[in-house]
Amino acid sequence: MNDHGSMRQTERLAADAAGLAQAATILRRGGLVAFPTETVYGLGADATDAEAVARIYAAKERPSFNPLISHLDSFESAKREGAFDETATRLAEAFWPGPLTLVVPVAPTCTISDLARAGLDSVGLRVPAHPLAHALLEATGRPVAAPSANRSGRVSPTDADHVLGDLDGRIEAVLDGGMARVGVESTIVSCLGGTPRLLRPGGVPREAIEALIGEKLEVGVEAGANPLAPGMLASHYAPRAQVRLNATHIQPGEAALLFGGESVPGADTAHAALNLSKNGDLVEAAAHLFSYLRQLDASGAATIAVGPIPETGLGEAINDRLKRAAAER
Ligand code: TXA
Ligand code: MG
């Protein structure tokens, strides 16, 4: 596959044992498989493999990174990835499997890549009810990151033909399970301490959630979230250090985030330096983005100088993320 996610052909896999086995094998090898859930078709990748997750963005031509929902076969599996407080536990027990996503703090045993979490210390988890999704997740044995299986800016697909209409030739396979039942995405509720928050309305009605927990949900992103504290914002990871973009030389004391084979003056004597991809591979660069930002931030440098990154393919999403990091002061 190249940067734009093109490949020769997308296989339509039947909803039988052989189709499921093949879909699981493709996922475990880092490939992309669209699969039915009870809400919409998801575009799945092994959530533990950052390069596989990067390919989701390439296939969708998505111009920015946001945290993705990771799908699991059971609440037991979800507890390895996230920390469930009492409220989150009650919600999971009442509504899973089903069209509810819970955003919870990452567990120490979390295996989900930081690209799937967009660098956050929290993680979006869902146990879908669709029998094929369940069987696929069980066979794969890993969390599967899956946004809706459409190209960016188009409507969410509810059958395999919709998926192929958007993504044929860009993903390895689609598991054909007929029509999705709900047709709208899952309800997203964050449980990060305090009153749970409705981040997105969806398949589980808000009233059903409020009736269960006995209080009203907060709505939308956190008011007054402190952008200087990494991981505090509901939807963005912001480094503590200043971020300087399109650096053509590195100043003394700066940390350097580089891309490609060309040498950047001053990089040899930088406070710390990491190269997102020496080969200039944007999929590899996307996979490294959040962990390298964190590492350079942890080096203690006041500024992270970022070398130029091409604005093609996944470069657009990488640059979008870096621009936000540079602006969030
Ligand atoms: O119905 C659905 O939920 C579909 C099917 C395929 O399961 N999936 C879906 O996934 O809509 P996705 O990845 O497109 O949902 C992403 C949204 C983000 O825009 C964000 O609102 C929320 O999930 N989210 C995920 N993790 C989060 C986190 N750690 N903090 C805040 N929001 C998070
Ligand atoms: Mg979508």
Coordinates of C-alpha atoms and ligand atoms in Angstrom, one line a residue:
M1 CA 0.0 0.0 0.0
N2 CA 1.2 3.5 -0.6
D3 CA 0.7 6.8 1.3
H4 CA -2.7 7.3 -0.1
G5 CA -3.9 3.9 0.9
S6 CA -4.3 2.6 -2.7
M7 CA -3.9 -1.1 -3.4
R8 CA -5.2 -3.3 -6.2
Q9 CA -8.4 -4.8 -4.9
T10 CA -10.7 -5.0 -1.9
E11 CA -12.0 -8.4 -1.1
R12 CA -15.6 -8.9 -0.1
L13 CA -15.6 -11.6 2.6
A14 CA -18.6 -13.7 3.3
A15 CA -20.1 -13.7 6.8
D16 CA -19.0 -17.3 7.5
A17 CA -16.2 -19.1 9.4
A18 CA -13.8 -18.7 6.5
G19 CA -14.5 -15.0 5.9
L20 CA -14.1 -14.3 9.6
A21 CA -10.9 -16.2 9.9
Q22 CA -9.5 -14.3 6.9
A23 CA -10.6 -10.9 8.2
A24 CA -8.9 -11.7 11.6
T25 CA -5.7 -12.7 9.8
I26 CA -5.6 -9.5 7.8
L27 CA -6.2 -7.4 10.9
R28 CA -3.5 -9.3 12.9
R29 CA -1.0 -8.6 10.0
G30 CA -1.7 -4.8 10.2
G31 CA -4.2 -4.6 7.3
L32 CA -7.6 -2.8 7.1
V33 CA -10.9 -4.6 7.2
A34 CA -14.3 -2.9 7.2
F35 CA -16.9 -4.8 9.3
P36 CA -20.5 -4.4 10.3
T37 CA -21.5 -3.2 13.8
E38 CA -25.0 -2.6 15.0
T39 CA -24.5 1.1 14.4
V40 CA -22.6 1.6 11.1
Y41 CA -19.8 -0.2 9.3
G42 CA -16.4 0.4 10.9
L43 CA -13.0 0.7 9.2
G44 CA -11.0 -1.6 11.5
A45 CA -7.3 -1.8 12.2
D46 CA -5.3 -3.5 15.0
A47 CA -5.4 -0.7 17.6
T48 CA -2.2 -1.8 19.2
D49 CA -0.3 -1.2 15.9
A50 CA 0.2 2.5 15.2
E51 CA 1.2 2.0 11.5
A52 CA -2.1 0.0 11.0
V53 CA -4.0 2.9 12.6
A54 CA -2.1 5.4 10.4
R55 CA -3.4 3.5 7.4
I56 CA -7.0 4.2 8.5
Y57 CA -6.3 7.9 8.1
A58 CA -4.7 7.4 4.8
A59 CA -7.6 5.3 3.4
K60 CA -10.2 7.8 4.7
E61 CA -8.1 10.8 3.5
R62 CA -8.8 12.3 6.8
P63 CA -7.1 15.7 7.2
S64 CA -6.7 15.5 11.0
F65 CA -6.1 13.0 13.8
N66 CA -8.7 12.6 16.5
P67 CA -9.0 9.8 19.1
L68 CA -10.6 6.6 17.7
I69 CA -12.9 4.2 19.3
S70 CA -11.3 0.8 20.1
H71 CA -13.7 -2.1 19.9
L72 CA -13.4 -5.2 22.2
D73 CA -15.1 -8.6 22.5
S74 CA -16.0 -8.2 26.1
F75 CA -16.0 -6.0 29.2
E76 CA -13.3 -8.2 30.6
S77 CA -11.0 -7.3 27.6
A78 CA -12.0 -3.6 27.9
K79 CA -10.8 -3.6 31.6
R80 CA -7.3 -4.4 30.4
E81 CA -7.3 -1.2 28.3
G82 CA -9.2 1.3 30.5
A83 CA -9.7 2.1 34.2
F84 CA -13.5 1.8 35.0
D85 CA -14.7 3.6 38.1
E86 CA -18.0 2.7 39.7
T87 CA -20.2 4.7 37.2
A88 CA -18.3 3.5 34.1
T89 CA -18.7 -0.1 35.4
R90 CA -22.4 0.3 35.9
L91 CA -22.8 1.8 32.3
A92 CA -20.7 -1.0 30.8
E93 CA -22.7 -3.7 32.6
A94 CA -26.0 -2.1 31.6
F95 CA -25.3 -1.2 28.0
W96 CA -22.6 -3.6 26.7
P97 CA -22.6 -5.2 24.3
G98 CA -24.3 -2.3 22.5
P99 CA -24.1 1.2 20.9
L100 CA -22.4 2.9 23.8
T101 CA -18.7 4.1 23.9
L102 CA -17.1 4.9 27.2
V103 CA -14.1 7.3 27.4
V104 CA -12.1 6.3 30.5
P105 CA -8.5 6.8 31.7
V106 CA -6.0 4.4 30.2
A107 CA -5.2 1.4 32.4
P108 CA -1.5 0.7 33.2
T109 CA -1.9 -2.5 31.1
C110 CA -3.3 -0.6 28.1
T111 CA -2.1 -2.0 24.8
I112 CA -3.8 0.6 22.5
S113 CA -1.3 2.7 20.5
D114 CA -1.1 6.4 21.2
L115 CA -2.0 7.2 17.6
A116 CA -5.4 5.5 18.2
R117 CA -5.7 7.7 21.4
A118 CA -4.4 10.8 19.6
G119 CA -1.9 11.1 22.4
L120 CA -4.4 11.3 25.2
D121 CA -4.2 9.6 28.6
S122 CA -7.8 8.5 28.1
V123 CA -9.3 5.9 25.7
G124 CA -12.6 5.4 23.9
L125 CA -13.9 1.8 24.3
R126 CA -16.9 0.0 23.0
V127 CA -18.1 -3.6 23.0
P128 CA -20.4 -3.9 20.0
A129 CA -23.5 -6.1 19.9
H130 CA -23.4 -7.2 16.3
P131 CA -22.7 -11.0 16.2
L132 CA -20.2 -10.7 13.3
A133 CA -18.4 -7.8 15.0
H134 CA -18.2 -9.8 18.2
A135 CA -17.0 -13.0 16.4
L136 CA -14.3 -10.9 14.5
L137 CA -13.1 -9.2 17.7
E138 CA -12.9 -12.6 19.5
A139 CA -11.0 -14.1 16.6
T140 CA -8.6 -11.2 16.3
G141 CA -7.9 -11.2 20.0
R142 CA -6.9 -7.5 20.1
P143 CA -8.6 -4.2 20.4
V144 CA -9.7 -3.0 17.0
A145 CA -9.8 0.8 16.2
A146 CA -12.6 1.6 13.9
P147 CA -14.1 4.9 12.8
S148 CA -17.0 4.8 10.3
A149 CA -15.9 3.2 7.0
N150 CA -16.4 6.1 4.7
R151 CA -14.1 8.6 3.1
S152 CA -13.7 11.9 5.0
G153 CA -16.7 14.2 4.5
R154 CA -19.1 11.4 3.3
V155 CA -21.9 9.7 5.1
S156 CA -21.4 6.7 7.4
P157 CA -22.0 3.4 5.6
T158 CA -24.7 1.0 6.6
D159 CA -23.9 -1.8 4.2
A160 CA -21.0 -3.3 2.4
D161 CA -21.8 -1.7 -1.0
H162 CA -21.6 1.8 0.7
V163 CA -18.2 0.8 2.1
L164 CA -16.9 -0.3 -1.4
G165 CA -18.4 2.8 -3.0
D166 CA -16.0 4.9 -0.8
L167 CA -13.1 2.6 -0.1
D168 CA -12.7 0.1 -2.9
G169 CA -9.1 -0.4 -3.7
R170 CA -8.0 1.4 -0.4
I171 CA -8.6 -1.4 2.1
E172 CA -7.8 -5.1 2.1
A173 CA -11.4 -6.4 2.7
V174 CA -14.9 -5.8 3.8
L175 CA -16.8 -8.4 5.8
D176 CA -20.3 -8.4 4.3
G177 CA -22.9 -8.7 7.0
G178 CA -25.8 -7.0 5.3
M179 CA -27.4 -3.9 6.7
A180 CA -26.4 -2.2 10.0
R181 CA -29.4 -2.0 12.3
V182 CA -29.1 1.3 14.2
G183 CA -27.7 3.6 11.4
V184 CA -26.4 6.2 13.8
E185 CA -23.1 6.0 15.6
S186 CA -22.7 5.0 19.2
T187 CA -23.4 7.4 22.1
I188 CA -20.2 8.5 23.6
V189 CA -19.9 9.2 27.4
S190 CA -16.7 10.1 29.2
C191 CA -16.2 8.9 32.7
L192 CA -13.0 10.7 33.8
G193 CA -14.1 11.5 37.4
G194 CA -17.1 13.7 38.5
T195 CA -20.3 13.7 36.6
P196 CA -20.2 11.7 33.3
R197 CA -20.2 13.8 30.2
L198 CA -22.1 13.2 26.9
L199 CA -19.6 13.8 24.1
R200 CA -21.8 12.6 21.3
P201 CA -25.5 11.5 21.2
G202 CA -26.1 8.2 19.4
G203 CA -27.7 4.8 19.6
V204 CA -28.3 4.7 23.3
P205 CA -30.7 7.5 24.4
R206 CA -29.4 10.0 26.9
E207 CA -32.5 9.4 29.0
A208 CA -31.7 5.7 29.4
I209 CA -28.2 6.6 30.7
E210 CA -29.5 9.3 33.1
A211 CA -32.1 6.9 34.4
L212 CA -29.4 4.4 35.2
I213 CA -26.9 6.7 36.9
G214 CA -29.6 8.8 38.6
E215 CA -28.2 12.2 37.5
K216 CA -28.1 14.4 34.4
L217 CA -25.1 14.1 32.1
E218 CA -22.8 17.1 31.5
V219 CA -22.8 18.0 27.8
G220 CA -19.9 18.7 25.4
V221 CA -16.2 19.2 26.0
E222 CA -15.0 20.3 29.4
A223 CA -15.4 24.0 30.1
G224 CA -12.2 25.6 31.4
A225 CA -10.0 22.6 30.6
N226 CA -6.4 23.7 31.0
P227 CA -4.6 23.5 27.6
L228 CA -1.3 23.7 29.4
A229 CA -1.8 20.4 31.2
P230 CA -1.0 17.6 28.8
G231 CA -3.9 15.2 28.4
M232 CA -6.4 17.4 30.3
L233 CA -8.3 18.6 27.2
A234 CA -11.2 16.4 26.1
S235 CA -10.0 16.1 22.6
H236 CA -6.4 17.3 22.2
Y237 CA -3.1 16.3 23.4
A238 CA -1.0 19.4 23.9
P239 CA 2.8 19.3 24.7
R240 CA 4.1 21.4 27.5
A241 CA 7.0 22.8 25.4
Q242 CA 6.5 25.5 22.7
V243 CA 6.3 24.0 19.2
R244 CA 8.2 25.8 16.4
L245 CA 7.1 24.7 12.9
N246 CA 9.0 24.5 9.6
A247 CA 12.4 24.8 11.3
T248 CA 15.2 24.9 8.8
H249 CA 17.8 25.0 11.5
I250 CA 17.8 24.0 15.1
Q251 CA 18.7 26.5 17.8
P252 CA 20.9 25.6 20.7
G253 CA 18.8 24.1 23.5
E254 CA 15.9 23.1 21.3
A255 CA 14.6 19.6 20.9
A256 CA 14.2 18.6 17.2
L257 CA 11.5 16.6 15.6
L258 CA 12.7 15.7 12.1
F259 CA 11.4 14.1 9.0
G260 CA 13.2 12.5 6.1
G261 CA 16.8 12.0 5.1
E262 CA 18.0 15.5 4.7
S263 CA 20.1 16.9 7.5
V264 CA 18.9 20.0 9.3
P265 CA 21.7 22.4 10.5
G266 CA 22.0 22.4 14.3
A267 CA 20.3 19.0 14.7
D268 CA 23.5 17.2 15.7
T269 CA 23.8 19.4 18.7
A270 CA 20.1 19.6 19.6
H271 CA 19.0 19.0 23.2
A272 CA 17.3 15.9 21.9
A273 CA 16.4 14.8 18.3
L274 CA 14.0 12.2 16.9
N275 CA 13.2 11.5 13.2
L276 CA 9.6 10.6 12.4
S277 CA 10.7 8.6 9.4
K278 CA 14.2 8.7 7.9
N279 CA 12.8 7.2 4.7
G280 CA 10.3 9.9 4.3
D281 CA 7.4 7.5 4.8
L282 CA 4.4 9.4 6.0
V283 CA 2.6 6.3 7.4
E284 CA 5.6 5.6 9.6
A285 CA 5.8 9.3 10.6
A286 CA 2.1 9.3 11.6
A287 CA 2.6 6.2 13.7
H288 CA 5.5 7.9 15.6
L289 CA 4.0 11.3 15.9
F290 CA 2.5 11.3 19.4
S291 CA 5.1 9.2 21.2
Y292 CA 7.9 11.3 19.8
L293 CA 6.2 14.5 20.8
R294 CA 5.9 13.1 24.3
Q295 CA 9.5 12.0 24.4
L296 CA 10.8 15.3 23.3
D297 CA 8.5 17.1 25.7
A298 CA 9.8 14.9 28.5
S299 CA 13.4 15.8 27.5
G300 CA 12.8 19.1 29.3
A301 CA 13.5 21.4 26.3
A302 CA 11.5 24.6 26.3
T303 CA 10.9 24.4 22.5
I304 CA 10.4 21.5 20.1
A305 CA 11.6 22.6 16.6
V306 CA 9.8 20.7 13.9
G307 CA 11.4 20.3 10.5
P308 CA 9.3 20.7 7.3
I309 CA 6.9 17.9 6.6
P310 CA 5.2 17.5 3.1
E311 CA 1.6 18.5 2.9
T312 CA 0.6 15.4 0.8
G313 CA -1.2 12.2 1.9
L314 CA -1.0 11.7 5.7
G315 CA 1.3 14.8 5.9
E316 CA -1.9 17.0 6.0
A317 CA -3.1 15.3 9.2
I318 CA 0.4 15.4 10.7
N319 CA 0.8 19.1 10.0
D320 CA -2.7 19.8 11.2
R321 CA -1.9 18.2 14.6
L322 CA 1.5 20.0 14.8
K323 CA -0.2 23.4 14.0
R324 CA -2.6 22.9 16.8
A325 CA 0.2 21.9 19.1
A326 CA 2.1 25.1 18.1
A327 CA -1.1 27.3 18.7
E328 CA -2.2 25.8 22.0
R329 CA -0.4 28.2 24.3
Ligands
TXA1 O1 -20.9 3.7 16.2 C1 -19.7 4.0 16.3 O2 -19.2 4.5 17.4 C2 -18.8 3.7 15.2 C3 -18.8 2.2 14.9 C4 -17.9 1.8 13.8 O3 -18.4 1.6 16.1 N1 -17.5 4.2 15.4 C5 -17.1 5.5 15.5 O4 -15.8 5.7 15.8 O5 -17.9 6.4 15.3 P1 -15.0 7.0 15.7 O6 -13.6 6.5 15.9 O7 -15.3 7.8 14.4 O8 -15.4 7.9 16.9 C6 -14.4 8.9 17.3 C7 -15.0 9.8 18.4 C8 -14.1 11.0 18.4 O9 -14.5 12.0 17.5 C9 -14.3 11.4 19.8 O10 -15.4 12.2 19.9 C10 -14.5 10.2 20.6 O11 -14.8 9.2 19.6 N2 -13.4 9.7 21.4 C11 -12.7 8.6 21.3 N3 -11.7 8.5 22.2 C12 -11.8 9.6 22.9 C13 -11.0 10.1 24.0 N4 -10.0 9.5 24.6 N5 -11.4 11.3 24.5 C14 -12.4 12.0 24.0 N6 -13.2 11.6 23.0 C15 -12.9 10.4 22.4
MG2 MG -17.8 9.1 10.8

